[in-house]
mmCIF file of C-alpha atoms in Angstrom:
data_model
loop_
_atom_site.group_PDB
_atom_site.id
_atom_site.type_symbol
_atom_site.label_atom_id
_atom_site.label_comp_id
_atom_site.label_asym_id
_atom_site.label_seq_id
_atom_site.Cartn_x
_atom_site.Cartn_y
_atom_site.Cartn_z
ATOM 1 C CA UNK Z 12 0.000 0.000 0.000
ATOM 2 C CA UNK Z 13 2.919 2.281 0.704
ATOM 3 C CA UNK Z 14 4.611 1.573 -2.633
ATOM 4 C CA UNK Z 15 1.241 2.166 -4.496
ATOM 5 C CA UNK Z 16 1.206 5.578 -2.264
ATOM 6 C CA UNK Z 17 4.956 6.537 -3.057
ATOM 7 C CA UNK Z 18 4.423 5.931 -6.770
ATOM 8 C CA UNK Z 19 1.199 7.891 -7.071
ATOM 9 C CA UNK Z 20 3.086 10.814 -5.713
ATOM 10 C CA UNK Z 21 6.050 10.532 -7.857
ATOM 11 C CA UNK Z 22 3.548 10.410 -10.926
ATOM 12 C CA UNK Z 23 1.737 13.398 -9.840
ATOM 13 C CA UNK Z 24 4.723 14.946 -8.892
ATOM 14 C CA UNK Z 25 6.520 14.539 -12.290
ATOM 15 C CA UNK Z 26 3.104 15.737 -14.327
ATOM 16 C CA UNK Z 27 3.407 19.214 -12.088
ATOM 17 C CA UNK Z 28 7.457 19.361 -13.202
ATOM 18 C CA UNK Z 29 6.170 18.371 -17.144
ATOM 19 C CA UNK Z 30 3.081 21.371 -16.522
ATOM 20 C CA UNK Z 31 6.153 23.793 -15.332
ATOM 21 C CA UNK Z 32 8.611 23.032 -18.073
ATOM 22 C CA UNK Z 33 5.907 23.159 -20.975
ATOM 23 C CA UNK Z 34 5.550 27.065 -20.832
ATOM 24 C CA UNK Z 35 9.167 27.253 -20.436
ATOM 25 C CA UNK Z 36 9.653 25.581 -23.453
ATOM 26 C CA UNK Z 37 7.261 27.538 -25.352
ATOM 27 C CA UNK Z 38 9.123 30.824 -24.211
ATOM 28 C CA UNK Z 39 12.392 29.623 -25.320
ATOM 29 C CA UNK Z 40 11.283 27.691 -27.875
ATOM 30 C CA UNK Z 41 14.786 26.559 -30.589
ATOM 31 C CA UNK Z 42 16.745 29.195 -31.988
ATOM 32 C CA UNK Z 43 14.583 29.350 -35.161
ATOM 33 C CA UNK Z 44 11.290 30.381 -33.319
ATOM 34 C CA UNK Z 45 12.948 33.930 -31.758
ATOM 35 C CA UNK Z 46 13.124 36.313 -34.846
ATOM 36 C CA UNK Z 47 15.636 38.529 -33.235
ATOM 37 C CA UNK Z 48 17.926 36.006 -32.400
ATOM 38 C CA UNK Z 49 21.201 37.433 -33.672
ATOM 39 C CA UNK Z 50 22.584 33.750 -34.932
ATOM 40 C CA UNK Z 51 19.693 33.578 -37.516
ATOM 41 C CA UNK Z 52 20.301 34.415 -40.956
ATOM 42 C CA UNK Z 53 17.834 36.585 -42.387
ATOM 43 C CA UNK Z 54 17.136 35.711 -46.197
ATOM 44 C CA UNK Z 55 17.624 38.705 -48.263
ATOM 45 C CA UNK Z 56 14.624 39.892 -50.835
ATOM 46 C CA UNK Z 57 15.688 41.467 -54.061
ATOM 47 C CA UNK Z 58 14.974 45.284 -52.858
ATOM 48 C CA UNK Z 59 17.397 44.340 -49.867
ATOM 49 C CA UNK Z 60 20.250 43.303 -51.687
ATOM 50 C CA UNK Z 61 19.738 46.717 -54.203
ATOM 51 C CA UNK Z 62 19.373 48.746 -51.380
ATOM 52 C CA UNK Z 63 22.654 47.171 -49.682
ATOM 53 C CA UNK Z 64 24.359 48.201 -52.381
ATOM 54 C CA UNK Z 65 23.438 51.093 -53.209
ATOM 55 C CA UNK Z 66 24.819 52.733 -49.668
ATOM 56 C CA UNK Z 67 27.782 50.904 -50.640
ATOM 57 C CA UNK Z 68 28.004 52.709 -53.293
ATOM 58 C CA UNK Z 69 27.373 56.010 -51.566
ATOM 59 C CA UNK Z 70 29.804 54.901 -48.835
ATOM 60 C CA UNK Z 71 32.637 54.360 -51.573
ATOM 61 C CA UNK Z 72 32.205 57.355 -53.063
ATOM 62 C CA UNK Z 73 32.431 59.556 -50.060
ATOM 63 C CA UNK Z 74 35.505 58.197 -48.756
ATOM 64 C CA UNK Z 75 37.032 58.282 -52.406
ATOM 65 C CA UNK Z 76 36.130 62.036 -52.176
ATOM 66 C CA UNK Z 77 37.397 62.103 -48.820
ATOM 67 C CA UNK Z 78 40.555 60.833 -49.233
ATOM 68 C CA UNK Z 79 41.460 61.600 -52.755
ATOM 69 C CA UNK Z 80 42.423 65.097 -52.071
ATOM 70 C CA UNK Z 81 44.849 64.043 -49.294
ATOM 71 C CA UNK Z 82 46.586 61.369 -51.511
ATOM 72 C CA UNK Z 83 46.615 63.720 -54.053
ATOM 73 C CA UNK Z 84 48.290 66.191 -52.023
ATOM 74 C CA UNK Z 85 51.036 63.758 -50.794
ATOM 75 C CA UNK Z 86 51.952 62.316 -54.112
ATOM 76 C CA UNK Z 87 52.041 65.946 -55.525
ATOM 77 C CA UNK Z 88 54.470 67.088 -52.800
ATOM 78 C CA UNK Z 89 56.644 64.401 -53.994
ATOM 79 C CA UNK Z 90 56.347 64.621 -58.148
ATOM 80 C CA UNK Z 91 58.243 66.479 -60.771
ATOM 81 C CA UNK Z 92 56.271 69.949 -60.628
ATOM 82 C CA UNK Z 93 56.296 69.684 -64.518
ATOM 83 C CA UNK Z 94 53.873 66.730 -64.215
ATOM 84 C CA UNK Z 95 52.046 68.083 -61.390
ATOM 85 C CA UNK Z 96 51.268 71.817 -63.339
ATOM 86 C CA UNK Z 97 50.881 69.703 -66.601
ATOM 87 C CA UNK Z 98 47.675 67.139 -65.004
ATOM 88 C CA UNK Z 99 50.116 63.863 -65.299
ATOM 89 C CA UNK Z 100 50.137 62.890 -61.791
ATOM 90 C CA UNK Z 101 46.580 61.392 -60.802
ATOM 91 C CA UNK Z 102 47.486 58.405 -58.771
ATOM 92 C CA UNK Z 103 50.866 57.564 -58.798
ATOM 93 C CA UNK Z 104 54.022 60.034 -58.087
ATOM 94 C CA UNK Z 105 56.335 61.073 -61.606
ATOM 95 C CA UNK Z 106 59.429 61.991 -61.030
ATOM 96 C CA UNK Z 107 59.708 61.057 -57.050
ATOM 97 C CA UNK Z 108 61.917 63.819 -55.694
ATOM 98 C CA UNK Z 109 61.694 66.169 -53.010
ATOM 99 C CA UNK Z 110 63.099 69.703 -54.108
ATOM 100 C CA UNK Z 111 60.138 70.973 -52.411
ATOM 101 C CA UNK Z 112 60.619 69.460 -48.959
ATOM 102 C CA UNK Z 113 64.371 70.380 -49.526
ATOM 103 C CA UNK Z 114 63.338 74.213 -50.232
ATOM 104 C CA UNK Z 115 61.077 74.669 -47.358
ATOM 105 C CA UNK Z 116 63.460 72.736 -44.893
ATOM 106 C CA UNK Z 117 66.548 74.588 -45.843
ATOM 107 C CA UNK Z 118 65.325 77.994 -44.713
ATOM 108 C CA UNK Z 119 66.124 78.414 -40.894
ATOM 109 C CA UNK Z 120 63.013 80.161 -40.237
ATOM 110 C CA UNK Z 121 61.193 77.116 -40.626
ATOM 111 C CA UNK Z 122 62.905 75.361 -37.232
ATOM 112 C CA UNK Z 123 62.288 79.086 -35.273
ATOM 113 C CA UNK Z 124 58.496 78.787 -36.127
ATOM 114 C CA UNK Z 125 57.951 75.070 -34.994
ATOM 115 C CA UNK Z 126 59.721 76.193 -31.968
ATOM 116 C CA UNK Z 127 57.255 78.623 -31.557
ATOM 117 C CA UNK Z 128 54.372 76.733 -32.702
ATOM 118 C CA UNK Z 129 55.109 73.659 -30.208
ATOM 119 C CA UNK Z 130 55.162 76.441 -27.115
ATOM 120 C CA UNK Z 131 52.699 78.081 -28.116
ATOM 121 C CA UNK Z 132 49.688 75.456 -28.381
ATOM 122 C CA UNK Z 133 51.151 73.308 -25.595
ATOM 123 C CA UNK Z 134 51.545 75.842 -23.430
ATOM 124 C CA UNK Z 135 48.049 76.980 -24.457
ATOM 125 C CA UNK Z 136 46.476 73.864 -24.035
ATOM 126 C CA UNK Z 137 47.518 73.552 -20.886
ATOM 127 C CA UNK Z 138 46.165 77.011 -19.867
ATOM 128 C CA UNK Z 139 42.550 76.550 -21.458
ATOM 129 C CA UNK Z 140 42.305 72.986 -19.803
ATOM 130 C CA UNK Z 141 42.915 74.886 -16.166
ATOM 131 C CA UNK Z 142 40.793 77.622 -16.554
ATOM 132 C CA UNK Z 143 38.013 75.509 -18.647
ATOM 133 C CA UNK Z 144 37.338 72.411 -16.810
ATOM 134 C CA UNK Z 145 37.189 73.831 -13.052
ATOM 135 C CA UNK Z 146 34.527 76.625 -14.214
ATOM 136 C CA UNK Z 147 32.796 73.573 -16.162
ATOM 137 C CA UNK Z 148 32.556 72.135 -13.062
ATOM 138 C CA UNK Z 149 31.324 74.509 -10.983
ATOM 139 C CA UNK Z 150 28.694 75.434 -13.219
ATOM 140 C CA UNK Z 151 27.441 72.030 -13.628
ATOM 141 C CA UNK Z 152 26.820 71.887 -10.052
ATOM 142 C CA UNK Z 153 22.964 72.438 -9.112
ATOM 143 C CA UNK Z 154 23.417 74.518 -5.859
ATOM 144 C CA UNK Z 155 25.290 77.083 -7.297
ATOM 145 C CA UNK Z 156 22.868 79.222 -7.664
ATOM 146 C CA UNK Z 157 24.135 82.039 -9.948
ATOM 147 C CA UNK Z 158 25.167 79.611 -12.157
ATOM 148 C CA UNK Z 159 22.438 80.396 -15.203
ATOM 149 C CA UNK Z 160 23.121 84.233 -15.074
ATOM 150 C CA UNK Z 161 26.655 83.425 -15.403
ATOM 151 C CA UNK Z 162 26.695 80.909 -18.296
ATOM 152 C CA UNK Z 163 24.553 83.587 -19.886
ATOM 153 C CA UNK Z 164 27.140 85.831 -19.700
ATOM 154 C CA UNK Z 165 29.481 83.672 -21.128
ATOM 155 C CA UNK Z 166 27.264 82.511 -23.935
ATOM 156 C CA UNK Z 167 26.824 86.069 -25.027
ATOM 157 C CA UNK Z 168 30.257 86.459 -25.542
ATOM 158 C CA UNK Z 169 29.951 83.771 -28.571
ATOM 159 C CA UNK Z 170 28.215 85.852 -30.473
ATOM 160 C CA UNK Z 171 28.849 89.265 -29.946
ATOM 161 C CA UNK Z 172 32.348 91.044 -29.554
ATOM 162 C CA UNK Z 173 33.902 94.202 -29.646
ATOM 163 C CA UNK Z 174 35.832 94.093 -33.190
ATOM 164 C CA UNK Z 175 39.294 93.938 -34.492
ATOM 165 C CA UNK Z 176 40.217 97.333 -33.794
ATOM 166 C CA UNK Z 177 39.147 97.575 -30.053
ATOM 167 C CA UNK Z 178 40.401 94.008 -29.575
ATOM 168 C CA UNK Z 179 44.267 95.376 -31.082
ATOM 169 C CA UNK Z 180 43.984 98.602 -28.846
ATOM 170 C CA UNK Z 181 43.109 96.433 -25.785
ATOM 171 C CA UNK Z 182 46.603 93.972 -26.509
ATOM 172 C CA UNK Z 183 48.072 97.155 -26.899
ATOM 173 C CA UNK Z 184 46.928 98.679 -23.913
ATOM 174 C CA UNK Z 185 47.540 95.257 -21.846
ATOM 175 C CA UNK Z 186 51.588 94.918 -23.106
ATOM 176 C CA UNK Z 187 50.596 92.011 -24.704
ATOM 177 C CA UNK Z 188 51.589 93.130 -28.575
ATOM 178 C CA UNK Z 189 55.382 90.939 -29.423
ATOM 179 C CA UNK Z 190 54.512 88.639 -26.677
ATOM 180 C CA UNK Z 191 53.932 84.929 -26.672
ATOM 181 C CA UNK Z 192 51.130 85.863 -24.118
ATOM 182 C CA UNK Z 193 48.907 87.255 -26.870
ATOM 183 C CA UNK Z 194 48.423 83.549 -27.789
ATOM 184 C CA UNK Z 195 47.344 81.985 -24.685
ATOM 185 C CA UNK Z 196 45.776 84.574 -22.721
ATOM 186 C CA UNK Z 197 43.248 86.215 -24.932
ATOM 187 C CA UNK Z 198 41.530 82.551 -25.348
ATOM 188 C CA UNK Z 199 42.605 81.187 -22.299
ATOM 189 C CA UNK Z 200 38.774 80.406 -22.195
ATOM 190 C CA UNK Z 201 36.901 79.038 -24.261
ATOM 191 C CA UNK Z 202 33.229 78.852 -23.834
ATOM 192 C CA UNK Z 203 31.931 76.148 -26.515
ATOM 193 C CA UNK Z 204 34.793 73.800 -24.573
ATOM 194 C CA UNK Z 205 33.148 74.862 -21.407
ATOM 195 C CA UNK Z 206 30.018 73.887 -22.337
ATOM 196 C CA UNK Z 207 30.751 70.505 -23.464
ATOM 197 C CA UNK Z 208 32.451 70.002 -20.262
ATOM 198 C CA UNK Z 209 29.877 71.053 -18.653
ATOM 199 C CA UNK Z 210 27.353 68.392 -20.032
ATOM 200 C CA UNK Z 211 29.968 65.914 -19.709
ATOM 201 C CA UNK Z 212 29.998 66.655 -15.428
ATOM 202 C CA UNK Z 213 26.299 66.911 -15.671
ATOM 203 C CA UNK Z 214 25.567 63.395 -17.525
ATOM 204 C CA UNK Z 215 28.255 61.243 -17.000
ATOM 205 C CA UNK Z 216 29.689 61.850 -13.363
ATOM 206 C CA UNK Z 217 26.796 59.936 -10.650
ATOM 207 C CA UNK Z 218 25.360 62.821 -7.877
ATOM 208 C CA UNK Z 219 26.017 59.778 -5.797
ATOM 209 C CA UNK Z 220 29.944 59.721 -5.700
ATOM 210 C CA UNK Z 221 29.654 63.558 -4.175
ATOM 211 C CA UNK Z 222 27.100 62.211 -1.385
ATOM 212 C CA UNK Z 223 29.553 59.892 -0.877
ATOM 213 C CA UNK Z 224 32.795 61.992 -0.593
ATOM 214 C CA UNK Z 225 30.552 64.273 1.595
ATOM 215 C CA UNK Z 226 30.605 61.260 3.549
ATOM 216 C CA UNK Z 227 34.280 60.234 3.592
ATOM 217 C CA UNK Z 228 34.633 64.383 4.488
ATOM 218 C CA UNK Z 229 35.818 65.644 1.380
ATOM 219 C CA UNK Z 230 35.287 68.825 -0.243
ATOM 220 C CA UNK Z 231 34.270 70.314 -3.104
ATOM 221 C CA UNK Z 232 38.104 70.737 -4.329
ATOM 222 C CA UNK Z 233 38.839 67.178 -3.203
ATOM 223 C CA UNK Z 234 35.964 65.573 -4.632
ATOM 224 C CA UNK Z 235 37.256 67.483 -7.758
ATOM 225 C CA UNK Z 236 40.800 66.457 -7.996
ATOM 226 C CA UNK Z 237 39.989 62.810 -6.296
ATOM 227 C CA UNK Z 238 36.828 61.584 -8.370
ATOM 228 C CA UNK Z 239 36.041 64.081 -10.695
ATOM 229 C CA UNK Z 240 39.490 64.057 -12.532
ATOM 230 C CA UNK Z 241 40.579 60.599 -12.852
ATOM 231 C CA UNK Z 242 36.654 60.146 -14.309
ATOM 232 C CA UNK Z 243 37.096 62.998 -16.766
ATOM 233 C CA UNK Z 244 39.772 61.593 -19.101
ATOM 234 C CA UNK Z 245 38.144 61.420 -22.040
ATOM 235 C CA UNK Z 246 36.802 64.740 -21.832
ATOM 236 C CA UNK Z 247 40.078 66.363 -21.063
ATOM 237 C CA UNK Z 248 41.686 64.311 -23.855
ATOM 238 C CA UNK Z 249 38.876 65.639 -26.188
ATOM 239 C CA UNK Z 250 38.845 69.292 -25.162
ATOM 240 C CA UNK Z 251 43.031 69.268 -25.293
ATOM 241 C CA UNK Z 252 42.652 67.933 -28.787
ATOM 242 C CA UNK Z 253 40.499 70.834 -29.898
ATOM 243 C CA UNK Z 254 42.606 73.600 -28.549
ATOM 244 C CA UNK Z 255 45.193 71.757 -29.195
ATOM 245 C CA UNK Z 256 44.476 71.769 -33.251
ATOM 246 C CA UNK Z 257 43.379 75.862 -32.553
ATOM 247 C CA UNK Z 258 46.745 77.045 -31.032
ATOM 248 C CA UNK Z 259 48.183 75.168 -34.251
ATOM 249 C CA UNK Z 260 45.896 76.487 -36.821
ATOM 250 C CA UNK Z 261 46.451 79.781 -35.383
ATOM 251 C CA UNK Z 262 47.137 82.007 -38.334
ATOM 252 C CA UNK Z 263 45.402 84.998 -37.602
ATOM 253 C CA UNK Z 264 46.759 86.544 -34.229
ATOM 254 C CA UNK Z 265 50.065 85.887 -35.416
ATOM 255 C CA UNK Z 266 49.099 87.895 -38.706
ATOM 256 C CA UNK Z 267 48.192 90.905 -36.519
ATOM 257 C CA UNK Z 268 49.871 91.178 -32.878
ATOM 258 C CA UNK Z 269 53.441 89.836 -33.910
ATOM 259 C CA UNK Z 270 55.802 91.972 -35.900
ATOM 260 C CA UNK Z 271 59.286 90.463 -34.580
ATOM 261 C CA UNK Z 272 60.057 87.612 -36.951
ATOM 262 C CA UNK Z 273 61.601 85.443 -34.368
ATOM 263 C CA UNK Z 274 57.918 85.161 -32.193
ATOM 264 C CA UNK Z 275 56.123 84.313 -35.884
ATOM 265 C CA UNK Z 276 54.062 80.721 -35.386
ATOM 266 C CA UNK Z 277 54.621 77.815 -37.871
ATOM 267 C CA UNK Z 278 51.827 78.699 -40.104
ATOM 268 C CA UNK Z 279 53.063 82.768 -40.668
ATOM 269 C CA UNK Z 280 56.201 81.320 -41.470
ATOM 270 C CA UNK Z 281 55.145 79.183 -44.479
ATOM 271 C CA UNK Z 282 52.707 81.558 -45.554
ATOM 272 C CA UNK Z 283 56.120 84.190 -46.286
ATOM 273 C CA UNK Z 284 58.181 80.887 -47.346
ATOM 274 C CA UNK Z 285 55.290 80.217 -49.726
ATOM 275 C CA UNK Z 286 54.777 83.800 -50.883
ATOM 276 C CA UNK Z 287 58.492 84.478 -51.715
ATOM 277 C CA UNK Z 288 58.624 81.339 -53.231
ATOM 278 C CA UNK Z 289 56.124 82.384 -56.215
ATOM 279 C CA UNK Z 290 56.867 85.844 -56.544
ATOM 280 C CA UNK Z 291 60.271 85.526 -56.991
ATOM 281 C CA UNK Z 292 60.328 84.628 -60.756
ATOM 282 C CA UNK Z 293 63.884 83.801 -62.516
ATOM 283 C CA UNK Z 294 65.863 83.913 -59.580
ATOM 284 C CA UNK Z 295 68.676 81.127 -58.396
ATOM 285 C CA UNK Z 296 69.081 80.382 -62.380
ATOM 286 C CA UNK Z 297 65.616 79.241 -62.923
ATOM 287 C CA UNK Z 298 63.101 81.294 -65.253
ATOM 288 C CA UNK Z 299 59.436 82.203 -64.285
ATOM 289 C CA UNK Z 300 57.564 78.734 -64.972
ATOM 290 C CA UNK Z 301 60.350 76.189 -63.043
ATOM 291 C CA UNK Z 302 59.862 79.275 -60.428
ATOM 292 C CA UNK Z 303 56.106 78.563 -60.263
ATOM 293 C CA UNK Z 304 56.112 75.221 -60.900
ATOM 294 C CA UNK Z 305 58.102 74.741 -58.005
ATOM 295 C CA UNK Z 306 56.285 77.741 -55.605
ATOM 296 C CA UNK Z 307 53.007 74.949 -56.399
ATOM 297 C CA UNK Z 308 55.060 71.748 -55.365
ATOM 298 C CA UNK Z 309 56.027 73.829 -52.202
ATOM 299 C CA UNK Z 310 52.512 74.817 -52.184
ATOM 300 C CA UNK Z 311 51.686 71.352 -51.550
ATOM 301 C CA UNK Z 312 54.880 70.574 -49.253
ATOM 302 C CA UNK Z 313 53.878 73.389 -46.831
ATOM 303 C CA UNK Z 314 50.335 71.276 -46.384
ATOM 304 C CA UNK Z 315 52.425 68.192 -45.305
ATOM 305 C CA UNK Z 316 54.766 70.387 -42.525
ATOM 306 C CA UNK Z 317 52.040 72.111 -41.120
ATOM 307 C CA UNK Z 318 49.528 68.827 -40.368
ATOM 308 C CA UNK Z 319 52.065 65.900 -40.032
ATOM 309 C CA UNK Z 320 52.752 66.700 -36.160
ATOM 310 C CA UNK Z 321 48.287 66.564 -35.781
ATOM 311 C CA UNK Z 322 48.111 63.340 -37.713
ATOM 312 C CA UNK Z 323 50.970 61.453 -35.442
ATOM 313 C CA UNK Z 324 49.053 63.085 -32.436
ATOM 314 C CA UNK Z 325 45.247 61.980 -33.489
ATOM 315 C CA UNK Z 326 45.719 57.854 -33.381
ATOM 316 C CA UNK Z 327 46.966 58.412 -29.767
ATOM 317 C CA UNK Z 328 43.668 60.304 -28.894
ATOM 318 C CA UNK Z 329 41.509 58.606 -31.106
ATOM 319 C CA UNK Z 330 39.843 56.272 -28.365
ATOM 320 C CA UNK Z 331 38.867 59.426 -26.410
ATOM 321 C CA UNK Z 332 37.884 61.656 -28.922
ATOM 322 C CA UNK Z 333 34.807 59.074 -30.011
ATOM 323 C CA UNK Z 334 34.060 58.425 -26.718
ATOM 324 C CA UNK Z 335 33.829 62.281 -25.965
ATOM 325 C CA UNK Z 336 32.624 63.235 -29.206
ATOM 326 C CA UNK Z 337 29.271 61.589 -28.329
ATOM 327 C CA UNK Z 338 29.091 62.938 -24.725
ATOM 328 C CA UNK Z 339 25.616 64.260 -23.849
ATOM 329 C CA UNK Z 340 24.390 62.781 -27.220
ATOM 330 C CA UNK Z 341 22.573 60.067 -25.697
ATOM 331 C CA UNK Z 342 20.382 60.724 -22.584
ATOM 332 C CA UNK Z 343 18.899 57.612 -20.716
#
């Protein structure tokens, strides 16, 4: 009678497991039942396959016109000007050489403007990181109250501004004419930067690490340097990068505040190397068209100098600069 008992339970207890599993096994079902299961192969329809390649088309042929331009550049820098002036060189370099690089190299200005150059935008990089990210930070904190009025302020600044002449009689006024400060100090800060920063602090640092530090005792400067910091490298790598590229690019202050040769930045420099270079016709034995032919193969030399040093920088920075480039993008 036991037995019978025992095995009427174990029956009944197996057709409650087999009523359990069944649903189970209708969720999960096999592999070919869940249509977003990522290890299914989805068959293709005619329009698919026409549409797939027609963006692959479109992809193609915006990196061709991407990147043609550059190659073209490169291999020109390196050609016989002849075939450069004459439409020969279209792929492939004609007459490798590199009178061009040899030209621009030779002249000693050259070395005294990426002297210059190199203080200047490291040097200002440095400056705009310490005046940019602390004020991003304290304006991306809630209970500081006048912290609207002043990013108002600051906004305004963006798109209004007192003019070239006011802005040369101020550097004049200020001593800063000649000097190497009138390339860090006038955009020391820089308020699109800021703002970036600012959603960065805002988005992607937790309110809960400062109730904890409040915890631990730390302050506001600690919980800065201690948490906020080592959290904020891809931000500061991204925001170094852009004023990095600015302080390099820089043409234009050097064009107006500096008159002593020996303060001129990298890109003032080539502009007279390239200017002299097609204006003086006939001169060193040549006559006006190897002249011009080779001011344009300097031409495209003076492209190379003047962005190498950014493209060995950018690989190095690369990780950061897509994950900061799509800060504040994405709000969960």
């Amino acid at each position: 009678m036991t037995h019978q008992t025992n095995q009427a339970h174990q029956e009944t207890t197996s057709m409650e497991t087999a009523k359990k599993a069944e649903p189970a096994r209708k969720i999960s079902g096999s592999a070919e039942d869940i249509p977003w299961n990522k290890h299914v192969r989805q068959h293709k329809t005619v329009s698919d396959w026409i549409v797939d390649s027609i963006i692959v088309i479109i992809m193609v042929a915006i990196v061709l016109a991407v990147l043609y331009p550059l190659w073209f550049i490169v291999i020109a820098s390196v050609s016989d000007p002849k075939y450069v002036a004459t439409g020969q060189v279209t792929l492939w370099p004609r007459g490798f050489g590199f009178s061009g690089f040899a030209q621009i190299l030779k002249d000693s200005r050259i070395w005294i403007g990426y002297r210059n150059t190199i203080i200047y935008s490291v040097l200002g990089t440095a400056v705009n990181l310490i005046v940019t990210i602390p004020a991003a930070f304290a304006l991306s904190r809630r209970e500081f109250k006048p912290r609207r009025v002043i990013l108002f302020l600051f906004t305004f600044t963006m798109f209004f501004s007192g003019g070239l002449i006011p802005s040369y009689l101020l550097m004049k006024q200020l001593g800063l004419l000649n000097s190497i400060w009138v390339f860090i100090l006038p955009g020391a800060f820089g308020v699109y930067n800021m703002i970036i920063a600012r959603s960065f602090f805002e988005t992607s640092i937790p309110e809960e690490l400062h109730d904890a530090s409040q915890v631990d005792g730390l302050s506001y400067f600690g919980y800065f340097f201690k948490i906020v910091l080592p959290l904020s490298s891809a931000i500061i790598a991204v925001i170094g990068l852009y004023c990095f590229v600015g302080h390099w690019n820089d043409y234009f202050t050097g064009l107006i505040y500096i008159r002593n040769q020996d303060q001129e930045p990298l890109q003032n420099v080539l502009q007279m190397i390239l200017l002299a270079n097609q204006t003086d016709h006939g001169t060193v034995g040549m006559s006006a068209a190897q002249s011009q032919n080779l001011g344009d193969q300097i031409k495209f030399g003076i492209i190379i100098v003047s962005t190498l040093p950014l493209l060995v920088i950018y690989p190095f920075l690369q990780k950061y600069f897509n994950k900061g480039v799509m800060i504040g993008a994405v709000k969960g």
